[in-house]
């Protein structure tokens, strides 16, 4: 049994259906990427898993339990954290306050979790008293990821973690994600930087117009001529 099992999922916004029969699996400790053209519904998959879209049919099981129809505040307590594509930090709060927000479902904020996040992202410790809005794009992305790690989730949903970063920072961001995954957290990631994502992940899905188009190991998708021609620039 996979940690996350999405079956025949239909979802969208109000009356507007975007996802049409989507199937995806993420095993425990797996590293899975979703790639595809702009507007394909990649972010909508992530939002649907986290309870932020209109559910229209199918099922989403996490750790063997149905979570479709639950809201984010319930879902997060089950071991699933989500880093949105944009606006993913509280700009007016300090770095430390942002991290503390990540543990708002707990009675108190365990200092050991803050320390664990600082260990993974030393820059956040250095900048802990600074307002999040004053950080660079890459640092804000690390803060958003740090906040999502505060509850030590079993599955981390990352929507475009490398978007807008300079090339050297893109590599660093991917290295960080690799480390998080190697430490035992399953990762489901949407990436515009499809080649790099497929090189690193165990499994990938190509989503087109709200439907599964291809699914295979990252390596096989990279080598698949149809995928290369359509999405990877030949
Ligand atoms: N809040 C919303 N209300 C209505 N329609 C939306 C909303 N968010 C997204 N959509 C629509 O859903 C479709 C899929 O959008 P989505 O953001 O999931 O695509 P994506 O694959 O993540 O694209 P990108 O690569 O540009 O991030 C698009 O047609 C978009 O206009
Ligand atoms: Mg998106």
Coordinates of N, CA and C and ligand atoms in Angstrom, one line a residue:
X1 N 0.8 -1.2 0.0 CA 0.0 0.0 0.0 C 0.9 1.3 0.0
X2 N 0.5 2.2 -0.9 CA 1.3 3.4 -1.0 C 0.9 4.3 0.2
X3 N 1.8 5.3 0.5 CA 1.5 6.3 1.5 C 0.3 7.2 1.1
X4 N 0.5 7.6 -0.2 CA -0.6 8.4 -0.8 C -1.1 7.7 -2.1
X5 N -2.4 7.5 -2.1 CA -3.0 6.9 -3.3 C -4.1 7.7 -3.8
X6 N -3.9 8.3 -5.0 CA -4.9 9.1 -5.7 C -5.6 8.2 -6.7
X7 N -6.9 8.1 -6.7 CA -7.6 7.2 -7.7 C -8.7 7.9 -8.3
X8 N -8.6 8.0 -9.7 CA -9.7 8.5 -10.5 C -10.2 9.9 -10.0
X9 N -9.3 10.7 -9.6 CA -9.7 12.0 -9.0 C -10.2 13.0 -10.0
X10 N -11.4 13.5 -9.7 CA -12.0 14.7 -10.4 C -12.0 15.8 -9.4
X11 N -11.5 17.0 -9.7 CA -11.5 18.1 -8.8 C -11.3 19.4 -9.6
X12 N -11.7 20.5 -9.0 CA -11.6 21.8 -9.7 C -11.9 23.0 -8.7
X13 N -12.5 24.0 -9.3 CA -12.8 25.2 -8.5 C -14.2 25.6 -8.8
X14 N -15.1 25.5 -7.8 CA -16.5 25.8 -7.9 C -17.1 24.8 -8.9
X15 N -17.7 25.3 -10.0 CA -18.2 24.4 -11.0 C -17.2 24.0 -12.1
X16 N -16.0 24.6 -12.0 CA -15.1 24.3 -13.1 C -14.2 23.1 -12.8
X17 N -14.4 22.1 -13.6 CA -13.6 20.9 -13.4 C -12.2 21.0 -14.1
X18 N -11.2 20.7 -13.4 CA -9.8 20.8 -13.9 C -9.2 19.4 -14.0
X19 N -9.3 18.6 -12.9 CA -8.7 17.3 -12.9 C -9.7 16.2 -13.4
X20 N -9.3 15.3 -14.3 CA -10.2 14.4 -14.9 C -9.6 13.0 -14.8
X21 N -10.0 12.3 -13.7 CA -9.6 10.9 -13.5 C -8.1 10.7 -13.2
X22 N -7.5 11.6 -12.4 CA -6.1 11.5 -12.1 C -5.8 10.3 -11.1
X23 N -4.7 9.6 -11.5 CA -4.2 8.5 -10.6 C -2.8 8.7 -10.3
X24 N -2.4 8.7 -9.0 CA -1.0 8.8 -8.6 C -0.8 8.1 -7.3
X25 N 0.4 7.6 -7.2 CA 0.9 6.9 -6.0 C 2.2 7.5 -5.5
X26 N 2.3 7.6 -4.2 CA 3.6 8.0 -3.6 C 3.8 7.0 -2.5
X27 N 4.9 6.2 -2.6 CA 5.2 5.3 -1.5 C 5.8 6.0 -0.3
X28 N 5.9 5.3 0.8 CA 6.6 5.9 1.9 C 8.1 6.1 1.6
X29 N 8.6 7.2 1.9 CA 10.0 7.6 1.6 C 10.3 7.8 0.1
X30 N 9.2 7.8 -0.8 CA 9.5 7.9 -2.2 C 9.7 9.4 -2.6
X31 N 10.2 9.5 -3.8 CA 10.5 10.9 -4.3 C 9.9 10.9 -5.7
X32 N 8.8 11.6 -5.8 CA 7.9 11.6 -7.0 C 7.8 13.0 -7.6
X33 N 7.9 13.1 -8.9 CA 7.7 14.4 -9.5 C 6.5 14.4 -10.5
X34 N 5.9 15.6 -10.5 CA 4.8 15.8 -11.5 C 5.3 16.9 -12.4
X35 N 5.3 16.6 -13.7 CA 5.7 17.6 -14.7 C 4.6 17.7 -15.7
X36 N 4.7 18.8 -16.6 CA 3.7 19.0 -17.6 C 3.6 20.5 -17.9
X37 N 2.9 20.8 -19.0 CA 2.8 22.2 -19.4 C 2.1 23.1 -18.5
X38 N 2.2 24.4 -18.7 CA 1.5 25.4 -17.8 C 0.0 25.1 -18.0
X39 N -0.6 25.2 -16.8 CA -2.1 25.1 -16.9 C -2.6 23.7 -16.9
X40 N -1.7 22.7 -16.8 CA -2.1 21.3 -16.9 C -2.9 20.8 -15.7
X41 N -2.7 21.5 -14.6 CA -3.4 21.1 -13.4 C -2.5 20.5 -12.3
X42 N -1.2 20.8 -12.5 CA -0.2 20.2 -11.5 C -0.4 20.8 -10.1
X43 N -0.5 22.1 -10.1 CA -0.8 22.8 -8.7 C -2.1 22.3 -8.2
X44 N -3.1 22.1 -9.1 CA -4.4 21.7 -8.7 C -4.4 20.3 -8.0
X45 N -3.5 19.4 -8.5 CA -3.3 18.1 -7.8 C -2.8 18.3 -6.4
X46 N -1.8 19.2 -6.2 CA -1.3 19.4 -4.9 C -2.3 20.0 -4.0
X47 N -3.0 21.0 -4.5 CA -4.1 21.7 -3.7 C -5.2 20.7 -3.3
X48 N -5.5 19.8 -4.2 CA -6.6 18.9 -4.0 C -6.2 17.9 -2.9
X49 N -4.9 17.5 -2.9 CA -4.5 16.6 -1.8 C -4.5 17.3 -0.5
X50 N -4.3 18.6 -0.5 CA -4.2 19.3 0.8 C -5.6 19.9 1.1
X51 N -6.7 19.6 0.4 CA -8.0 20.0 0.7 C -8.4 21.4 0.4
X52 N -7.8 21.9 -0.7 CA -7.9 23.3 -1.1 C -8.7 23.5 -2.4
X53 N -9.3 22.4 -2.9 CA -10.1 22.6 -4.2 C -11.5 22.0 -4.0
X54 N -12.3 22.1 -5.0 CA -13.6 21.5 -4.9 C -13.5 20.0 -5.3
X55 N -13.8 19.1 -4.4 CA -13.7 17.7 -4.7 C -14.9 17.3 -5.5
X56 N -14.7 16.5 -6.6 CA -15.8 16.1 -7.5 C -15.9 14.6 -7.7
X57 N -15.0 13.9 -7.2 CA -15.1 12.4 -7.4 C -13.8 11.7 -7.3
X58 N -13.8 10.4 -7.1 CA -12.6 9.6 -6.9 C -12.2 9.6 -5.5
X59 N -10.9 9.1 -5.2 CA -10.5 9.0 -3.9 C -9.0 9.5 -3.7
X60 N -8.8 10.0 -2.5 CA -7.4 10.3 -2.0 C -7.2 9.7 -0.7
X61 N -6.4 8.6 -0.7 CA -6.1 8.0 0.6 C -4.7 8.3 1.1
X62 N -4.6 8.7 2.3 CA -3.3 8.9 2.9 C -3.1 8.0 4.1
X63 N -2.1 7.2 4.1 CA -1.8 6.2 5.1 C -3.0 5.4 5.4
X64 N -3.7 5.0 4.3 CA -4.8 4.1 4.4 C -6.2 4.7 4.7
X65 N -6.2 6.0 4.9 CA -7.5 6.6 5.2 C -7.9 7.7 4.2
X66 N -9.2 7.7 3.9 CA -9.7 8.7 3.0 C -9.5 10.1 3.5
X67 N -8.9 11.0 2.7 CA -8.8 12.4 3.2 C -9.5 13.4 2.3
X68 N -10.1 12.9 1.2 CA -10.8 13.8 0.3 C -12.0 14.4 1.1
X69 N -12.2 15.6 1.0 CA -13.3 16.2 1.8 C -12.9 16.8 3.1
X70 N -11.7 16.5 3.5 CA -11.1 17.1 4.8 C -10.5 18.5 4.4
X71 N -10.4 19.3 5.4 CA -9.7 20.6 5.2 C -8.3 20.6 5.6
X72 N -7.5 21.6 5.1 CA -6.0 21.6 5.4 C -5.7 21.4 6.9
X73 N -6.5 22.0 7.8 CA -6.1 22.0 9.2 C -6.2 20.6 9.8
X74 N -7.1 19.8 9.2 CA -7.2 18.4 9.6 C -6.1 17.6 8.9
X75 N -5.9 17.8 7.6 CA -4.9 17.0 6.8 C -3.5 17.2 7.4
X76 N -3.2 18.4 7.8 CA -1.8 18.7 8.3 C -1.5 17.9 9.5
X77 N -2.5 17.6 10.3 CA -2.2 16.8 11.6 C -2.0 15.4 11.3
X78 N -2.3 14.9 10.0 CA -2.1 13.5 9.7 C -0.7 13.2 9.1
X79 N 0.1 14.3 9.0 CA 1.5 14.0 8.6 C 1.8 14.4 7.2
X80 N 1.0 15.4 6.7 CA 1.2 15.8 5.3 C 1.3 17.4 5.3
X81 N 2.4 17.9 4.8 CA 2.6 19.3 4.7 C 2.8 19.8 3.3
X82 N 2.4 21.0 3.1 CA 2.4 21.6 1.7 C 3.0 22.9 1.6
X83 N 3.9 23.1 0.6 CA 4.5 24.4 0.3 C 4.0 24.9 -1.0
X84 N 3.1 25.9 -1.0 CA 2.5 26.4 -2.2 C 3.5 27.0 -3.2
X85 N 3.1 27.2 -4.4 CA 3.9 27.7 -5.5 C 4.4 29.2 -5.2
X86 N 3.5 30.0 -4.6 CA 3.9 31.4 -4.4 C 3.3 31.9 -3.1
X87 N 3.7 33.1 -2.6 CA 3.2 33.6 -1.4 C 3.2 32.6 -0.2
X88 N 4.4 32.0 -0.1 CA 4.4 30.9 0.9 C 5.2 31.2 2.2
X89 N 5.4 32.5 2.4 CA 5.9 32.9 3.8 C 5.1 34.1 4.2
X90 N 5.1 34.4 5.5 CA 4.4 35.6 6.1 C 5.5 36.7 6.1
X91 N 5.4 37.6 5.1 CA 6.5 38.6 4.9 C 6.7 39.4 6.1
X92 N 5.6 39.8 6.9 CA 5.8 40.7 8.0 C 6.2 40.0 9.3
X93 N 6.3 38.7 9.3 CA 6.8 38.0 10.5 C 8.2 37.7 10.4
X94 N 8.9 37.5 11.5 CA 10.3 37.1 11.4 C 10.4 35.6 11.0
X95 N 11.7 35.3 10.6 CA 12.0 33.9 10.2 C 11.5 32.9 11.3
X96 N 11.9 33.2 12.5 CA 11.5 32.3 13.6 C 10.0 32.2 13.8
X97 N 9.3 33.4 13.7 CA 7.8 33.4 13.8 C 7.2 32.6 12.7
X98 N 7.8 32.7 11.5 CA 7.3 31.8 10.4 C 7.4 30.4 10.7
X99 N 8.5 30.0 11.3 CA 8.7 28.6 11.6 C 7.7 28.2 12.7
X100 N 7.5 29.0 13.7 CA 6.6 28.7 14.7 C 5.1 28.5 14.2
X101 N 4.8 29.3 13.2 CA 3.5 29.2 12.6 C 3.3 27.8 12.0
X102 N 4.4 27.2 11.6 CA 4.3 25.8 11.0 C 4.0 24.8 12.1
X103 N 4.1 25.1 13.3 CA 3.7 24.2 14.4 C 2.5 24.7 15.2
X104 N 1.6 25.5 14.5 CA 0.5 26.1 15.2 C -0.5 25.0 15.7
X105 N -0.5 23.8 15.1 CA -1.5 22.8 15.5 C -1.0 22.2 16.8
X106 N 0.2 22.4 17.3 CA 0.7 21.8 18.5 C 0.4 22.8 19.7
X107 N 0.4 22.3 20.9 CA 0.2 23.1 22.1 C 1.3 24.2 22.2
X108 N 2.5 23.7 22.1 CA 3.7 24.6 22.2 C 4.6 24.3 21.0
X109 N 5.5 25.2 20.8 CA 6.4 24.9 19.6 C 7.7 24.2 20.2
X110 N 7.9 22.9 19.8 CA 9.1 22.2 20.3 C 10.4 22.8 19.8
X111 N 11.2 23.3 20.7 CA 12.5 23.9 20.3 C 13.3 22.9 19.5
X112 N 13.1 21.6 19.8 CA 13.9 20.6 19.0 C 13.6 20.6 17.5
X113 N 12.3 20.9 17.2 CA 12.0 21.0 15.8 C 12.6 22.2 15.1
X114 N 12.6 23.4 15.9 CA 13.2 24.6 15.3 C 14.7 24.3 15.1
X115 N 15.3 23.6 16.0 CA 16.7 23.3 15.9 C 17.0 22.3 14.7
X116 N 16.1 21.4 14.5 CA 16.2 20.5 13.4 C 16.1 21.2 12.1
X117 N 15.2 22.2 12.0 CA 15.1 23.0 10.8 C 16.3 23.8 10.6
X118 N 16.8 24.4 11.6 CA 18.1 25.3 11.5 C 19.3 24.4 11.1
X119 N 19.3 23.2 11.5 CA 20.4 22.3 11.1 C 20.3 22.0 9.6
X120 N 19.1 21.9 9.1 CA 19.0 21.7 7.6 C 19.2 22.9 6.8
X121 N 18.8 24.1 7.4 CA 18.9 25.3 6.7 C 19.6 26.4 7.6
X122 N 20.9 26.3 7.7 CA 21.7 27.2 8.6 C 21.4 28.7 8.4
X123 N 21.1 29.1 7.1 CA 20.9 30.5 6.8 C 19.6 31.0 7.7
X124 N 18.7 30.1 7.9 CA 17.5 30.5 8.7 C 17.9 30.8 10.1
X125 N 18.8 30.1 10.7 CA 19.3 30.3 12.0 C 19.9 31.7 12.1
X126 N 20.8 32.0 11.1 CA 21.5 33.3 11.1 C 20.5 34.4 11.0
X127 N 19.4 34.2 10.2 CA 18.4 35.3 9.9 C 17.2 35.2 10.8
X128 N 17.2 34.4 11.9 CA 16.0 34.1 12.6 C 15.2 35.3 13.1
X129 N 15.9 36.4 13.4 CA 15.2 37.6 13.9 C 14.7 38.6 12.8
X130 N 15.1 38.3 11.6 CA 14.8 39.2 10.4 C 13.4 38.9 9.9
X131 N 12.8 39.9 9.3 CA 11.5 39.8 8.7 C 11.6 38.9 7.4
X132 N 10.7 38.0 7.3 CA 10.8 37.1 6.1 C 10.8 37.8 4.8
X133 N 10.0 39.0 4.8 CA 9.9 39.7 3.5 C 11.3 40.3 3.1
X134 N 12.2 40.4 4.0 CA 13.5 40.9 3.6 C 14.5 39.9 3.1
X135 N 14.1 38.6 3.1 CA 15.0 37.5 2.6 C 15.0 37.5 1.1
X136 N 16.0 36.9 0.5 CA 16.0 36.7 -0.9 C 15.0 35.6 -1.3
X137 N 14.8 35.5 -2.6 CA 13.8 34.5 -3.1 C 14.1 33.1 -2.6
X138 N 15.4 32.8 -2.8 CA 15.9 31.4 -2.4 C 15.7 31.2 -0.9
X139 N 16.1 32.2 -0.1 CA 16.0 32.1 1.3 C 14.5 31.9 1.8
X140 N 13.6 32.7 1.1 CA 12.2 32.6 1.4 C 11.7 31.2 1.1
X141 N 12.2 30.6 0.0 CA 11.8 29.3 -0.4 C 12.2 28.3 0.7
X142 N 13.4 28.5 1.2 CA 13.9 27.6 2.2 C 13.1 27.8 3.5
X143 N 12.7 29.0 3.8 CA 11.9 29.2 5.0 C 10.6 28.5 4.8
X144 N 10.0 28.6 3.6 CA 8.7 28.0 3.4 C 8.8 26.5 3.6
X145 N 10.0 25.9 3.1 CA 10.2 24.5 3.3 C 10.4 24.2 4.8
X146 N 11.2 25.0 5.4 CA 11.5 24.8 6.9 C 10.2 24.8 7.7
X147 N 9.3 25.7 7.3 CA 8.0 25.8 8.1 C 7.2 24.5 7.8
X148 N 7.2 24.0 6.6 CA 6.5 22.8 6.3 C 7.1 21.6 7.0
X149 N 8.4 21.7 7.4 CA 9.1 20.6 8.1 C 8.9 20.6 9.6
X150 N 8.3 21.7 10.1 CA 8.1 21.8 11.6 C 7.4 20.7 12.2
X151 N 6.4 20.1 11.5 CA 5.7 19.0 12.1 C 6.3 17.6 11.7
X152 N 7.5 17.7 11.2 CA 8.1 16.4 10.8 C 7.2 15.5 10.0
X153 N 6.7 16.0 8.8 CA 5.7 15.3 8.1 C 6.2 14.0 7.5
X154 N 5.3 13.1 7.2 CA 5.6 11.9 6.4 C 5.7 12.1 4.9
X155 N 4.9 13.1 4.5 CA 4.9 13.5 3.1 C 4.9 15.0 2.9
X156 N 5.8 15.5 2.1 CA 6.0 16.9 1.8 C 5.5 17.1 0.4
X157 N 4.6 18.1 0.2 CA 4.1 18.5 -1.1 C 4.8 19.8 -1.5
X158 N 5.6 19.8 -2.5 CA 6.4 21.0 -2.9 C 5.9 21.4 -4.3
X159 N 5.4 22.6 -4.4 CA 5.0 23.2 -5.7 C 6.0 24.1 -6.2
X160 N 6.8 23.7 -7.2 CA 7.8 24.5 -7.9 C 8.8 25.1 -7.0
X161 N 9.5 24.2 -6.2 CA 10.5 24.8 -5.3 C 11.6 25.5 -5.9
X162 N 11.9 25.3 -7.2 CA 13.1 26.0 -7.8 C 12.7 27.2 -8.6
X163 N 11.4 27.5 -8.6 CA 10.9 28.6 -9.5 C 11.5 30.0 -9.1
X164 N 12.0 30.7 -10.1 CA 12.6 32.0 -9.9 C 14.0 32.0 -9.2
X165 N 14.6 30.9 -9.0 CA 15.9 30.9 -8.4 C 17.0 30.9 -9.5
X166 N 18.1 31.6 -9.1 CA 19.3 31.6 -10.0 C 19.8 30.2 -10.1
X167 N 20.5 29.8 -11.2 CA 20.9 28.5 -11.5 C 21.7 27.8 -10.4
X168 N 22.6 28.5 -9.8 CA 23.4 27.8 -8.7 C 22.5 27.5 -7.5
X169 N 21.5 28.4 -7.3 CA 20.6 28.1 -6.2 C 19.6 27.0 -6.5
X170 N 19.3 26.8 -7.8 CA 18.4 25.7 -8.2 C 19.0 24.4 -7.8
X171 N 20.3 24.2 -8.1 CA 21.0 23.0 -7.7 C 21.0 22.8 -6.2
X172 N 21.3 23.9 -5.5 CA 21.3 23.8 -4.0 C 19.9 23.4 -3.5
X173 N 18.9 24.0 -4.0 CA 17.5 23.6 -3.6 C 17.2 22.2 -3.8
X174 N 17.6 21.7 -5.0 CA 17.4 20.2 -5.3 C 18.2 19.4 -4.3
X175 N 19.4 19.8 -4.0 CA 20.2 19.0 -3.0 C 19.5 18.9 -1.7
X176 N 19.0 20.1 -1.3 CA 18.3 20.1 0.0 C 17.1 19.2 0.0
X177 N 16.4 19.2 -1.1 CA 15.2 18.3 -1.2 C 15.6 16.8 -1.1
X178 N 16.7 16.5 -1.9 CA 17.3 15.2 -1.8 C 17.6 14.8 -0.4
X179 N 18.2 15.7 0.4 CA 18.6 15.3 1.7 C 17.3 15.1 2.6
X180 N 16.3 15.9 2.4 CA 15.1 15.7 3.2 C 14.5 14.4 2.9
X181 N 14.5 14.0 1.6 CA 14.0 12.7 1.2 C 14.8 11.6 1.7
X182 N 16.1 11.7 1.7 CA 17.0 10.7 2.2 C 16.9 10.5 3.7
X183 N 16.4 11.5 4.4 CA 16.2 11.4 5.8 C 14.9 10.7 6.1
X184 N 14.1 10.3 5.1 CA 12.9 9.5 5.3 C 11.6 10.1 5.0
X185 N 11.6 11.4 4.6 CA 10.3 12.1 4.3 C 10.0 11.8 2.8
X186 N 8.8 11.3 2.5 CA 8.4 11.2 1.1 C 8.1 12.6 0.5
X187 N 8.4 12.7 -0.8 CA 8.3 14.0 -1.4 C 7.5 13.9 -2.7
X188 N 6.4 14.7 -2.8 CA 5.7 14.8 -4.1 C 5.9 16.3 -4.6
X189 N 6.6 16.4 -5.7 CA 7.0 17.7 -6.1 C 6.6 18.0 -7.5
X190 N 6.1 19.3 -7.7 CA 5.8 19.8 -9.1 C 7.0 20.6 -9.5
X191 N 7.5 20.4 -10.7 CA 8.6 21.2 -11.2 C 8.5 21.6 -12.6
X192 N 8.8 22.8 -12.9 CA 9.0 23.4 -14.2 C 10.3 22.9 -14.8
X193 N 11.2 22.8 -13.9 CA 12.6 22.4 -14.3 C 12.6 20.8 -14.4
X194 N 11.9 20.4 -15.5 CA 11.5 19.0 -15.6 C 12.6 18.0 -15.7
X195 N 13.7 18.4 -16.4 CA 14.8 17.5 -16.6 C 15.5 17.2 -15.3
X196 N 15.7 18.3 -14.5 CA 16.4 18.1 -13.3 C 15.6 17.3 -12.3
X197 N 14.3 17.6 -12.3 CA 13.4 16.9 -11.4 C 13.3 15.4 -11.7
X198 N 13.3 15.1 -13.0 CA 13.2 13.7 -13.4 C 14.5 12.9 -13.2
X199 N 15.6 13.6 -13.3 CA 16.9 13.0 -13.0 C 17.0 12.6 -11.6
X200 N 16.4 13.3 -10.7 CA 16.6 13.1 -9.3 C 15.5 12.2 -8.7
X201 N 14.3 12.2 -9.2 CA 13.2 11.5 -8.5 C 13.2 10.0 -8.9
X202 N 12.4 9.2 -8.1 CA 12.3 7.8 -8.3 C 11.3 7.6 -9.4
X203 N 10.2 8.4 -9.4 CA 9.1 8.2 -10.3 C 8.5 9.5 -10.7
X204 N 8.0 9.5 -11.9 CA 7.4 10.8 -12.4 C 6.1 10.6 -13.1
X205 N 5.3 11.7 -13.1 CA 4.1 11.7 -13.8 C 4.1 12.9 -14.8
X206 N 3.6 12.7 -16.0 CA 3.4 13.8 -16.9 C 1.9 14.0 -17.0
X207 N 1.5 15.2 -16.6 CA 0.1 15.6 -16.5 C -0.2 16.6 -17.7
X208 N -1.2 16.3 -18.5 CA -1.6 17.2 -19.6 C -3.1 17.4 -19.5
X209 N -3.6 18.6 -19.6 CA -5.0 18.9 -19.6 C -5.8 18.2 -18.5
X210 N -5.2 18.2 -17.3 CA -5.9 17.5 -16.2 C -6.0 16.0 -16.2
X211 N -5.2 15.4 -17.0 CA -5.2 13.9 -17.1 C -3.7 13.4 -17.1
X212 N -3.6 12.2 -16.6 CA -2.3 11.5 -16.6 C -2.0 11.2 -18.1
X213 N -0.8 11.6 -18.5 CA -0.4 11.3 -19.9 C 0.7 10.2 -19.9
X214 N 1.7 10.3 -19.1 CA 2.8 9.3 -19.0 C 3.1 9.1 -17.5
X215 N 3.6 7.9 -17.2 CA 4.0 7.7 -15.8 C 5.1 6.6 -15.9
X216 N 6.2 6.8 -15.2 CA 7.3 5.8 -15.3 C 8.4 6.3 -14.2
X217 N 9.5 5.5 -14.2 CA 10.6 6.0 -13.4 C 11.1 7.3 -14.1
X218 N 11.7 8.2 -13.3 CA 12.2 9.4 -13.8 C 13.1 9.2 -15.0
X219 N 14.0 8.2 -14.8 CA 15.0 7.9 -15.9 C 14.3 7.5 -17.2
X220 N 13.3 6.7 -17.1 CA 12.6 6.2 -18.3 C 11.8 7.4 -19.0
X221 N 11.3 8.3 -18.2 CA 10.6 9.4 -18.8 C 11.6 10.3 -19.5
X222 N 12.7 10.5 -18.9 CA 13.8 11.3 -19.5 C 14.2 10.7 -20.9
X223 N 14.2 9.4 -21.0 CA 14.6 8.7 -22.2 C 13.5 8.5 -23.2
X224 N 12.3 8.8 -22.8 CA 11.1 8.5 -23.6 C 11.0 9.7 -24.7
X225 N 11.1 9.2 -25.9 CA 11.1 10.3 -27.0 C 9.9 11.1 -27.0
X226 N 8.7 10.5 -26.7 CA 7.5 11.3 -26.8 C 7.5 12.4 -25.7
X227 N 8.0 12.0 -24.5 CA 8.1 13.0 -23.4 C 9.1 14.1 -23.7
X228 N 10.2 13.6 -24.3 CA 11.3 14.6 -24.6 C 10.8 15.6 -25.7
X229 N 10.1 15.1 -26.7 CA 9.6 16.0 -27.7 C 8.6 17.0 -27.2
X230 N 7.7 16.5 -26.3 CA 6.6 17.3 -25.9 C 7.0 18.3 -24.8
X231 N 7.9 17.9 -23.9 CA 8.1 18.7 -22.7 C 9.5 19.0 -22.3
X232 N 10.4 18.3 -22.9 CA 11.8 18.5 -22.4 C 12.7 19.2 -23.4
X233 N 12.0 19.7 -24.5 CA 12.8 20.4 -25.5 C 13.7 19.5 -26.3
X234 N 13.1 18.3 -26.7 CA 13.8 17.4 -27.6 C 14.9 16.6 -27.0
Ligands
LIG1 N1 -8.4 29.4 -8.0 C1 -8.8 29.1 -9.2 N2 -10.0 29.3 -9.7 C2 -10.3 29.0 -11.0 N3 -9.5 28.4 -11.9 C3 -8.3 28.1 -11.4 C4 -7.8 28.4 -10.1 N4 -6.5 28.0 -10.0 C5 -6.2 27.5 -11.2 N5 -7.2 27.5 -12.0 C6 -7.2 27.0 -13.4 O1 -7.0 25.6 -13.4 C7 -6.2 25.2 -14.5 C8 -4.9 24.4 -13.9 O2 -4.2 25.3 -13.2 P1 -2.9 24.9 -12.3 O3 -2.5 26.0 -11.5 O4 -3.3 23.6 -11.6 O5 -1.9 24.5 -13.5 P2 -0.3 24.2 -13.3 O6 -0.1 22.9 -14.1 O7 0.1 24.2 -11.9 O8 0.3 25.4 -14.2 P3 1.7 26.2 -14.0 O9 2.8 25.3 -14.6 O10 1.5 27.4 -14.8 O11 1.9 26.4 -12.5 C9 -5.8 26.5 -15.2 O12 -6.7 26.5 -16.3 C10 -6.1 27.6 -14.3 O13 -6.6 28.7 -14.9
LIG2 MG1 1.4 25.4 -10.9

